[in-house]
Coordinates of C-alpha atoms and ligand atoms in Angstrom, one line a residue:
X1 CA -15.9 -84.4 -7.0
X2 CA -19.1 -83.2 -6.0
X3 CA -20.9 -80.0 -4.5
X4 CA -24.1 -78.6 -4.5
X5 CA -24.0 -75.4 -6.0
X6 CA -21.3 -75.4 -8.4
X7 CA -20.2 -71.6 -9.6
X8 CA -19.0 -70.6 -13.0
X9 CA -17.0 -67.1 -12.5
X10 CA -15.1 -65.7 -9.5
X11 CA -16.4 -61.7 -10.5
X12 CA -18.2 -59.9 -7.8
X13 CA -21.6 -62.3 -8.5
X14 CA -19.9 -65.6 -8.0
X15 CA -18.0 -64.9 -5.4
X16 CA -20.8 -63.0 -3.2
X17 CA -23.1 -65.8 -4.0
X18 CA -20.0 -68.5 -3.0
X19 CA -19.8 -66.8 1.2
X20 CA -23.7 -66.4 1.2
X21 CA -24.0 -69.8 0.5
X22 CA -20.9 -71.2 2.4
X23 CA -22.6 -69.2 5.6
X24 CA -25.9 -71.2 4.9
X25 CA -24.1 -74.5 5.1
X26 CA -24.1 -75.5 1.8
X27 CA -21.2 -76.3 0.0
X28 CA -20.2 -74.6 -3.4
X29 CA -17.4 -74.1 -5.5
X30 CA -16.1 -71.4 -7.8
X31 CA -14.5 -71.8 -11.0
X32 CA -12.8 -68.9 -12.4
X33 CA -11.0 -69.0 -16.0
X34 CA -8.4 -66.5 -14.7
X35 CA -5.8 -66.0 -11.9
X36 CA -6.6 -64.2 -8.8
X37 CA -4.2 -61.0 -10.0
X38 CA -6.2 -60.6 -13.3
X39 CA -9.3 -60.7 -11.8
X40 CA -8.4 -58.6 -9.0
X41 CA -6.2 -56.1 -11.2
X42 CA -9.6 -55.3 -13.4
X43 CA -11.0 -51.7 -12.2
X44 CA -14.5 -51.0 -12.6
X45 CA -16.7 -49.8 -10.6
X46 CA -17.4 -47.6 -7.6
X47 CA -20.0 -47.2 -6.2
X48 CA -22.5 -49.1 -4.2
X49 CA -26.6 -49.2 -3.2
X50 CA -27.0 -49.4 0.5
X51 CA -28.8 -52.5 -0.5
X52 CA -25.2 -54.0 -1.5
X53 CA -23.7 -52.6 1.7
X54 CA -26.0 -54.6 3.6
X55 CA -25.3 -57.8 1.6
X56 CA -21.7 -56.9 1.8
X57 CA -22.5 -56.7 5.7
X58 CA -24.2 -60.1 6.0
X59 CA -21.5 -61.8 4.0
X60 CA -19.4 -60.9 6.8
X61 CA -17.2 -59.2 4.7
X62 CA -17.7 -55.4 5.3
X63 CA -14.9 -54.7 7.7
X64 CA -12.4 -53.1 5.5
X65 CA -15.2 -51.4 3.3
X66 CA -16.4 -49.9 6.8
X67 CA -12.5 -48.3 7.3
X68 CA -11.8 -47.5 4.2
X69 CA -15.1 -46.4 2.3
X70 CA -16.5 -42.9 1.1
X71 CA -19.7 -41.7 2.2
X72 CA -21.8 -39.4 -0.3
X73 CA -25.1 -37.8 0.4
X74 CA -25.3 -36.5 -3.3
X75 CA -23.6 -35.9 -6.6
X76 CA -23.1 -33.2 -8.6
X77 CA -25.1 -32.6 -12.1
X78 CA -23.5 -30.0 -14.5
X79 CA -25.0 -28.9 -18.2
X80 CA -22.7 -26.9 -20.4
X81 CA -20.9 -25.8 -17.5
X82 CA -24.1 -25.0 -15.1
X83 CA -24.0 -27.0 -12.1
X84 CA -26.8 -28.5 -9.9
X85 CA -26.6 -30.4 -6.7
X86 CA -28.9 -33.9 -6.0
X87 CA -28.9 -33.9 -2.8
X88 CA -29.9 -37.7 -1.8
X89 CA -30.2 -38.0 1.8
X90 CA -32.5 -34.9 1.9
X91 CA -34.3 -36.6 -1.1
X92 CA -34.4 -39.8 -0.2
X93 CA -32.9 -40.4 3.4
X94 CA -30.1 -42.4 2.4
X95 CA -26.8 -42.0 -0.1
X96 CA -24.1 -44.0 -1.4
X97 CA -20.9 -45.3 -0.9
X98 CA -17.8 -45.1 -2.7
X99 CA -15.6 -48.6 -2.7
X100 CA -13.9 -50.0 -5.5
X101 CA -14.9 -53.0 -7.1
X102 CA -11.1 -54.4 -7.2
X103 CA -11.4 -54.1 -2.9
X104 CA -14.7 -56.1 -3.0
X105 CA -13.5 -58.4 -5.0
X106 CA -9.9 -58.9 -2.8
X107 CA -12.3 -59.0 -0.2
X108 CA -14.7 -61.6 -1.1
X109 CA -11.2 -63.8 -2.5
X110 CA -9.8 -63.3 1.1
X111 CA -13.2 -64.9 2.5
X112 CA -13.6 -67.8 0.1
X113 CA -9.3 -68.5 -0.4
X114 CA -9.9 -69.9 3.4
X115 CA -12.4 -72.6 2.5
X116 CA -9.2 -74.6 0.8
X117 CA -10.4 -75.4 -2.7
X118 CA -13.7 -74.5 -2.9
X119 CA -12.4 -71.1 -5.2
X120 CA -10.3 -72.6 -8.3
X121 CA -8.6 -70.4 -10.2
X122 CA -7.6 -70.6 -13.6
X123 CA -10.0 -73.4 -14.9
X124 CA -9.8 -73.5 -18.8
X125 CA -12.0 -75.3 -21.0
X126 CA -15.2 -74.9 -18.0
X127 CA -18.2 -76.8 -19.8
X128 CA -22.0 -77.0 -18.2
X129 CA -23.8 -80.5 -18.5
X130 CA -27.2 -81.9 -17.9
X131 CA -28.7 -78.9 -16.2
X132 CA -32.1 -79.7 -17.9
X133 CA -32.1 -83.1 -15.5
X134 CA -31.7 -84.1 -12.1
X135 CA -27.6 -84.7 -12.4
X136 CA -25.9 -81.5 -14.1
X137 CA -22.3 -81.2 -13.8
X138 CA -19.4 -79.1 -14.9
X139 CA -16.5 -80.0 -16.6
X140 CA -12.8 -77.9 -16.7
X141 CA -9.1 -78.5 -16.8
X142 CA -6.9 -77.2 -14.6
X143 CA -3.0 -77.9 -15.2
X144 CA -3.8 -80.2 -18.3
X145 CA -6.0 -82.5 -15.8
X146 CA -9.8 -82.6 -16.8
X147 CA -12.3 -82.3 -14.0
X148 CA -15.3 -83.5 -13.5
X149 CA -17.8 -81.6 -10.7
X150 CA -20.9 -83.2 -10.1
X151 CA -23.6 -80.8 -8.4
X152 CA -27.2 -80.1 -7.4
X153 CA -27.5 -76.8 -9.8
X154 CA -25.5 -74.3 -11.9
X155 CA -24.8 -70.5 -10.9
X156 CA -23.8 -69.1 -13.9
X157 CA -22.0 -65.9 -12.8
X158 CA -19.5 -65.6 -15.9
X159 CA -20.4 -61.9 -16.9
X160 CA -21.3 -61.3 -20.9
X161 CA -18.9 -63.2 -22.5
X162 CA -18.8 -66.1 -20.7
X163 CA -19.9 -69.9 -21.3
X164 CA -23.4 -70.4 -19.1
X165 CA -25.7 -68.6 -20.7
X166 CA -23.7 -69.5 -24.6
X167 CA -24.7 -73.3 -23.0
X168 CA -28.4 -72.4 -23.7
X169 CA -30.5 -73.7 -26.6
X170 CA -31.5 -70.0 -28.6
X171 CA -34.9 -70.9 -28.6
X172 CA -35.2 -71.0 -24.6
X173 CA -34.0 -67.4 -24.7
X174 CA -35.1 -64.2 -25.8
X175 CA -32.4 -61.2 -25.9
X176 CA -33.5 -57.7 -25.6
X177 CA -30.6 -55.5 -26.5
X178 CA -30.0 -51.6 -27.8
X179 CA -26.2 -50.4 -28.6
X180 CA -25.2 -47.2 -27.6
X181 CA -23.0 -45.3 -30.3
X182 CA -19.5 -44.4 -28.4
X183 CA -17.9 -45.1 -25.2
X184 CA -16.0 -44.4 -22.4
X185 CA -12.3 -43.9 -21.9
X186 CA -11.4 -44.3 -18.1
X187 CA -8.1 -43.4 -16.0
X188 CA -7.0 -44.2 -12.8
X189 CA -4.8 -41.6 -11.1
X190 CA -2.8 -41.1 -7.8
X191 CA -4.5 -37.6 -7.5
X192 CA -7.0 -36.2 -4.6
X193 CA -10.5 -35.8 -6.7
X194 CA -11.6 -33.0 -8.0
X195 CA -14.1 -32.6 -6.0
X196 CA -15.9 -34.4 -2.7
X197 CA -18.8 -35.8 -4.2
X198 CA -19.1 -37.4 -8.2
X199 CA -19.3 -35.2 -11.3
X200 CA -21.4 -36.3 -14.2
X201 CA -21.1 -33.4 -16.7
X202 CA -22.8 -33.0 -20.1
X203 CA -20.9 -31.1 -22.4
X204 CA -21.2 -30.5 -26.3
X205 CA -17.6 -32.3 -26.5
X206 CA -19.7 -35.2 -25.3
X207 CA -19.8 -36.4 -21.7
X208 CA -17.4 -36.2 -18.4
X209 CA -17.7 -38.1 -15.2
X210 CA -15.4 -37.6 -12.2
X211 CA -15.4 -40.2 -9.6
X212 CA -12.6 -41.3 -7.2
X213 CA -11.6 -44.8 -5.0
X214 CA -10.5 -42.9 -2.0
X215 CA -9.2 -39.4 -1.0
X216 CA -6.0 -39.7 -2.7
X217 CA -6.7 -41.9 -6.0
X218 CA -9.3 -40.4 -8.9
X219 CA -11.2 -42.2 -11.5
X220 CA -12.3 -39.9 -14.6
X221 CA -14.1 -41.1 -17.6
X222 CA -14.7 -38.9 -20.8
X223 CA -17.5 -40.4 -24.0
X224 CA -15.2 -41.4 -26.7
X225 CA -15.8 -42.8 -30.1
X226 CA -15.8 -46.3 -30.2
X227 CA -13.1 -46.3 -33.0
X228 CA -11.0 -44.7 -30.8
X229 CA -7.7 -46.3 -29.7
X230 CA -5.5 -45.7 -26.1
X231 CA -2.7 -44.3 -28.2
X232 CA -4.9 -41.4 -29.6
X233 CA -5.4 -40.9 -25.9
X234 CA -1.6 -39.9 -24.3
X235 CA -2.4 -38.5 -20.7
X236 CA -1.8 -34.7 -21.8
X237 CA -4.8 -35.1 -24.1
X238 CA -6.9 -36.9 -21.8
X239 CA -6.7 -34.4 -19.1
X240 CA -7.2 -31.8 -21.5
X241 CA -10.1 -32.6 -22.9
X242 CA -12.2 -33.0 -19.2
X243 CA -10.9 -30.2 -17.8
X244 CA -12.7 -28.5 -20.8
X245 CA -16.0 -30.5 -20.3
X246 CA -16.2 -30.0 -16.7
X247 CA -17.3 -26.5 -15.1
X248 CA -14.7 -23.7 -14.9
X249 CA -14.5 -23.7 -10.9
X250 CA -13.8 -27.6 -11.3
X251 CA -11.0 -27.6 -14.1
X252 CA -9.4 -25.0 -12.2
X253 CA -8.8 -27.1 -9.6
X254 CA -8.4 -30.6 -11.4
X255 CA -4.8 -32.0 -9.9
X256 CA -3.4 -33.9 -12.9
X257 CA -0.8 -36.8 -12.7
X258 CA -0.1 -39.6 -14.5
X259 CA -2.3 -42.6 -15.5
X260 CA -1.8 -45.8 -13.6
X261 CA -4.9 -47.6 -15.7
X262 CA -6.7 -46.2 -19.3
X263 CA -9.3 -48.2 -21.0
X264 CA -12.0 -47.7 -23.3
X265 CA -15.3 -49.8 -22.3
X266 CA -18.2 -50.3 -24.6
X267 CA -21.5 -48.9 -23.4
X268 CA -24.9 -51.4 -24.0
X269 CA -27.9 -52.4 -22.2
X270 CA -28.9 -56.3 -23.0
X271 CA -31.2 -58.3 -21.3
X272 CA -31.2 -61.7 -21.8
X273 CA -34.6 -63.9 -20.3
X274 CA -35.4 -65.5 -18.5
X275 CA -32.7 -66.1 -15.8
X276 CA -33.3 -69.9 -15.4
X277 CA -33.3 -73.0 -17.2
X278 CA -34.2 -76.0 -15.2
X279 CA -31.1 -75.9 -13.3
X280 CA -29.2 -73.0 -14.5
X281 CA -29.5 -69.6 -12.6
X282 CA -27.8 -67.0 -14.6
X283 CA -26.5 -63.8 -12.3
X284 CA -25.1 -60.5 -12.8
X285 CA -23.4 -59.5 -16.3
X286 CA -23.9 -63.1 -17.5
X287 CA -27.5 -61.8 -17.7
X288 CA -27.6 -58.2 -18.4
X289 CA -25.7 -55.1 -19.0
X290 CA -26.3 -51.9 -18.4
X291 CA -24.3 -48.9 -19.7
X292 CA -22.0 -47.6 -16.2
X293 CA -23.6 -44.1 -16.3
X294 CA -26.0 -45.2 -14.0
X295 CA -23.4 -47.2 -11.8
X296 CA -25.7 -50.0 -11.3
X297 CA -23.9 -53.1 -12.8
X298 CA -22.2 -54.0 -9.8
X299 CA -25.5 -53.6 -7.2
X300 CA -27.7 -55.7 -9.7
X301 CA -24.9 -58.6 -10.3
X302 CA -25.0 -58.0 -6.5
X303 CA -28.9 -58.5 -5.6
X304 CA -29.1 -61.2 -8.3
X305 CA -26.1 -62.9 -5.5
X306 CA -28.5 -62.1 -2.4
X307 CA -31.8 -63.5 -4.3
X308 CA -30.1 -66.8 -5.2
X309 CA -28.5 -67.4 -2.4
X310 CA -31.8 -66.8 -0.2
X311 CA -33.5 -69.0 -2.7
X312 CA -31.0 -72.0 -2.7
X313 CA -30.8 -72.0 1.3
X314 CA -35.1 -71.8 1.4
X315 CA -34.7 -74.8 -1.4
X316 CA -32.2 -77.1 1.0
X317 CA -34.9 -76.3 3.7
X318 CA -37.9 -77.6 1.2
X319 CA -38.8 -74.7 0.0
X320 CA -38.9 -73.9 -3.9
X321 CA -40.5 -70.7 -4.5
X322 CA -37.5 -68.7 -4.2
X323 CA -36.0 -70.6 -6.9
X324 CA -39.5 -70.9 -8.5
X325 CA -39.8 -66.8 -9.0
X326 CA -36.1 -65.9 -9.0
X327 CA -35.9 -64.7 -12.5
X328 CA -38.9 -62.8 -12.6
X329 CA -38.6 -61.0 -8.9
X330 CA -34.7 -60.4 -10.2
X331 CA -35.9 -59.1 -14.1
X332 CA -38.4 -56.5 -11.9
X333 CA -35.2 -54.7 -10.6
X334 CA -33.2 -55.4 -13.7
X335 CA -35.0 -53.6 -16.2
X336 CA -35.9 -50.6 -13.5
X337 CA -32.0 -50.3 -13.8
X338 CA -31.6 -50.9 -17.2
X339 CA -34.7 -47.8 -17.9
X340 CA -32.6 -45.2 -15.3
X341 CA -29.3 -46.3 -16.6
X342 CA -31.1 -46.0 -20.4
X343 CA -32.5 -42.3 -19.4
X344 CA -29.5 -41.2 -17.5
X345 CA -27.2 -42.0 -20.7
X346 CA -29.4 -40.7 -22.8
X347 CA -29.7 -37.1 -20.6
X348 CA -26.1 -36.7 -20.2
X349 CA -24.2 -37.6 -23.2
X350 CA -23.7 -36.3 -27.0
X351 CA -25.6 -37.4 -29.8
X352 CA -24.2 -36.5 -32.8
X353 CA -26.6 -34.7 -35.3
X354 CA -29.5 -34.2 -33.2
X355 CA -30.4 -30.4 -32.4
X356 CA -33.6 -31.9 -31.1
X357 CA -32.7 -34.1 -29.0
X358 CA -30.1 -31.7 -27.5
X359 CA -32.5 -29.4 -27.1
X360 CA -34.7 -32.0 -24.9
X361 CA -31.6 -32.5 -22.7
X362 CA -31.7 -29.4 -21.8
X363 CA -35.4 -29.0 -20.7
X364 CA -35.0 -32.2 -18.8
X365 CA -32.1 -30.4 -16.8
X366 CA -33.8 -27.3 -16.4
X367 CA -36.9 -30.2 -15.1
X368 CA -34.2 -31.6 -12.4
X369 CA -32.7 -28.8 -11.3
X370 CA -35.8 -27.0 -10.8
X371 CA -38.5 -29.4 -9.9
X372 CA -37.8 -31.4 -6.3
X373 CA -40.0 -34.5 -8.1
X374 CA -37.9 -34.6 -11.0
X375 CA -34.8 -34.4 -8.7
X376 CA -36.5 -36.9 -6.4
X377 CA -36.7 -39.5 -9.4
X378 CA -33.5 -39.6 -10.4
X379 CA -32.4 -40.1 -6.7
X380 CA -34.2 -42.9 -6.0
X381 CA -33.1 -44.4 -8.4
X382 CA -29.2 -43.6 -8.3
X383 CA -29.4 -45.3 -4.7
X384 CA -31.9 -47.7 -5.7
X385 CA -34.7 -47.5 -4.4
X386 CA -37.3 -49.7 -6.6
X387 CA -40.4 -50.1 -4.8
X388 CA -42.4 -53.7 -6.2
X389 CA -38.7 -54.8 -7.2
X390 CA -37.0 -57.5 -5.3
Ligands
LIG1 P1 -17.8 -60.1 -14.0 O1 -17.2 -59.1 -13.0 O2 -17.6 -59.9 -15.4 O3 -17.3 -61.5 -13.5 C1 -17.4 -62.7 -14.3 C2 -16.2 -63.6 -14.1 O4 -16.4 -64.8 -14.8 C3 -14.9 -63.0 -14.5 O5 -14.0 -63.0 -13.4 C4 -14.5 -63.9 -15.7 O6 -13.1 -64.0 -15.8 C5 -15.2 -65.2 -15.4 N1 -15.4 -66.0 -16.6 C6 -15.8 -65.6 -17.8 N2 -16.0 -66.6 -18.6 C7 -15.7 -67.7 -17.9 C8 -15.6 -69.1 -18.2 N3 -15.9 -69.6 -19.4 N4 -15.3 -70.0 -17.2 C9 -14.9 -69.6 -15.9 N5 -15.0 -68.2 -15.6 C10 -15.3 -67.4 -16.6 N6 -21.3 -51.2 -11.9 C11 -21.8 -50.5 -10.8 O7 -22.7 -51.1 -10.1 N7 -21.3 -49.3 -10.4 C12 -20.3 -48.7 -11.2 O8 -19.9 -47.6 -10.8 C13 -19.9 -49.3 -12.4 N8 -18.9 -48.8 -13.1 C14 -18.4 -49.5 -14.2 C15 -17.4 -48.9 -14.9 C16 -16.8 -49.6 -16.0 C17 -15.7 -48.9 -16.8 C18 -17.3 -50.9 -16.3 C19 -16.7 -51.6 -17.5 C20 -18.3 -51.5 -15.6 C21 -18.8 -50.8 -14.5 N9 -19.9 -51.4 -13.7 C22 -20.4 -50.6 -12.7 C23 -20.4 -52.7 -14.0 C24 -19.7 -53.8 -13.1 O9 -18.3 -53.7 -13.2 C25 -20.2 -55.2 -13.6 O10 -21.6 -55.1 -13.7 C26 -19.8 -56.3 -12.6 O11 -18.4 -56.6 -12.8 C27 -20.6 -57.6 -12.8 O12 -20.1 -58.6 -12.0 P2 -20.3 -60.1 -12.4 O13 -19.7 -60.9 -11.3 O14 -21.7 -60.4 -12.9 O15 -19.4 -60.3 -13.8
LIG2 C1 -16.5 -45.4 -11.1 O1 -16.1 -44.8 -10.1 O2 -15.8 -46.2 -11.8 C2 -17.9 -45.1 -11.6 C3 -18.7 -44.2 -10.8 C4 -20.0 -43.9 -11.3 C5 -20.4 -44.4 -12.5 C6 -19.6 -45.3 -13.2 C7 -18.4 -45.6 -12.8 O3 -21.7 -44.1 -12.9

């Protein structure tokens, strides 16, 4: 078999970079390690740039995000139970929008499942070849037959655990990574939101975010200790433990119902550059992470999708300098999102054992909810806006 762009991972990156490319004319295919239902059962995130909107739009793949999507022109900020309003359309002209990831990613499937077997699910054993020379190709079995794709170049669009970037020689990387100390425990509920716009709520219990997928289902998230299991976490407990976190006027009218989906995710920011080797293009979460307080995952493994694609299609026209400067135009807006999404954690959550820093969180909140530039800052960036970034 051959292609020219040949995709490892069917997540949100792989398979936005898979219809930009397929509208270009140039043929690609995806090769995802699980089924469809797995990877369109995982929930995570939920809200979107209006950058990603726009891809979304040129993909050709907006129309059910355009019935079905929430609108918000701000969130709500709350500190031990005060609450402040950012307010991003009068602070920046634009807001976001609220779609699941699990509809973008049905979405995308839906697109690419009618270009018959150009999205292969369930590939085992995916292995990257020659991408430091002319010929690279990727090897995989699918129902015990072994594969063999030969291709142009590499997307590796696999998220953090996957094989692409593990297929690079340590010396031609360098890893920038910091750990945060807890994490997040998420539900899913059948329950109208607490509230119309997000929640992100320091507390001294630690922090609370409420965030929903539509007017009728709710996504909450409460900082957890890492060592933490789901069983310590029965529903009753769960719900308990925001509705204290959360300001008064919003507990009181919390609707509680059972859980459909509980996890616990691991908060980190890691970097890993640069984002090409010969060709290899690394994209999204296969090249960094950032911790979800920001909500910027999705929108950078996103734009990483829009820059490559644009790149590839100026390539197939004889043009190379998209793919020349991809890594470092992408690393620009990466590590803008990695500092707010660094910053943001940092402002809203509990440290244990620091009365100083504690005590700066709450100056910098007094700074935001007092100071229009301060407010401004953080605005821009939640939507992403990053001027000099690509
Ligand atoms: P992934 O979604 O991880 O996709 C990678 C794909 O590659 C997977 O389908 C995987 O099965 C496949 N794969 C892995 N290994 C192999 C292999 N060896 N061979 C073949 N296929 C392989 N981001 C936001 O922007 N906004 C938010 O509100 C937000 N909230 C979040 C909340 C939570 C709780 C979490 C955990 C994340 C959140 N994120 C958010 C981050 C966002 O979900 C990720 O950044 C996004 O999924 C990255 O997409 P991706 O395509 O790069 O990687
Ligand atoms: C979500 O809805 O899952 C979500 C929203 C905002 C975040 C993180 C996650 O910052």
């Amino acid at each position: 078999m051959r292609t020219q762009v040949a995709i490892i991972g069917g997540g949100p990156a792989g398979l936005l970079l898979s219809q930009l490319l397929h509208l270009e004319g140039i043929d690609n295919v995806v090769l995802e390690r699980r089924s469809r239902a797995y990877v369109e059962g995982r929930i995570r995130a939920g809200v979107l740039e209006p950058g990603t909107v726009e891809l979304l739009t040129r993909a050709g793949v907006a129309e059910r995000m355009r019935r079905e999507a929430l609108y918000h022109d701000g969130i709500h900020l709350a500190f031990d139970g005060r609450s402040t309003r950012i307010d991003f359309k009068a602070l920046t002209g634009t807001g976001v929008t609220v779609y699941g990831q699990t509809s973008i990613t049905e979405d995308l499937n839906e697109a690419r499942t009618a270009a018959i077997g150009k999205l292969v699910f369930e590939a085992e054993d995916v292995a990257l070849h020659d991408f430091n020379g002319p010929h690279p190709s990727v090897t995989y079995r699918r129902d015990g037959v072994t594969h063999e794709l030969a291709c142009d170049f590499i997307a590796g669009c696999d998220g953090s655990h996957g094989v692409s970037r593990a297929s690079v020689p340590e010396r031609a990387i360098r890893i920038f990574e910091r750990e945060v100390p807890f994490g997040w425990l998420g539900v899913l509920s059948e329950t109208p939101p607490v509230a119309d716009e997000l929640i992100y709520a320091h507390h001294e219990r630690g922090f609370a975010l409420c965030s929903m997928r539509s007017k009728t289902r709710s996504r909450y998230y409460v900082q957890c200790p890492l060592t933490d299991s789901l069983e310590a976490w029965p529903d009753a407990r769960f719900w308990d433990e925001l509705k204290r976190r959360i300001p008064k006027e919003d507990g009181a009218r919390l609707i509680t119902g059972p859980s459909v989906e509980k996890s616990i995710a691991p908060l980190r920011s890691f970097v890993a550059e640069p984002m090409q080797f010969e060709r290899l293009f690394l994209a999204g979460d296969a090249a960094h992470i950032v911790p979800p307080t920001g909500a910027k995952g999705l929108n950078l493994a996103c734009a990483d999708a829009g820059a490559l694609a644009a790149a590839f299609a100026a390539h197939y026209r004889g043009d190379d300098s998209g793919l020349d400067t991809y890594s470092e135009r992408c690393l620009k807006r990466v590590w803008r999102a990695v500092r707010f999404s660094w910053w943001y954690t940092a402002l809203t959550h509990r440290f244990d054992d620091d009365p100083f820093g504690a005590r700066l969180q709450q100056a910098e909140f007094e700074m935001i909810a007092t100071s229009r530039a301060a407010a401004t800052t953080l605005a821009e960036n939640y939507v992403g806006i990053f001027p000099g970034a690509a």
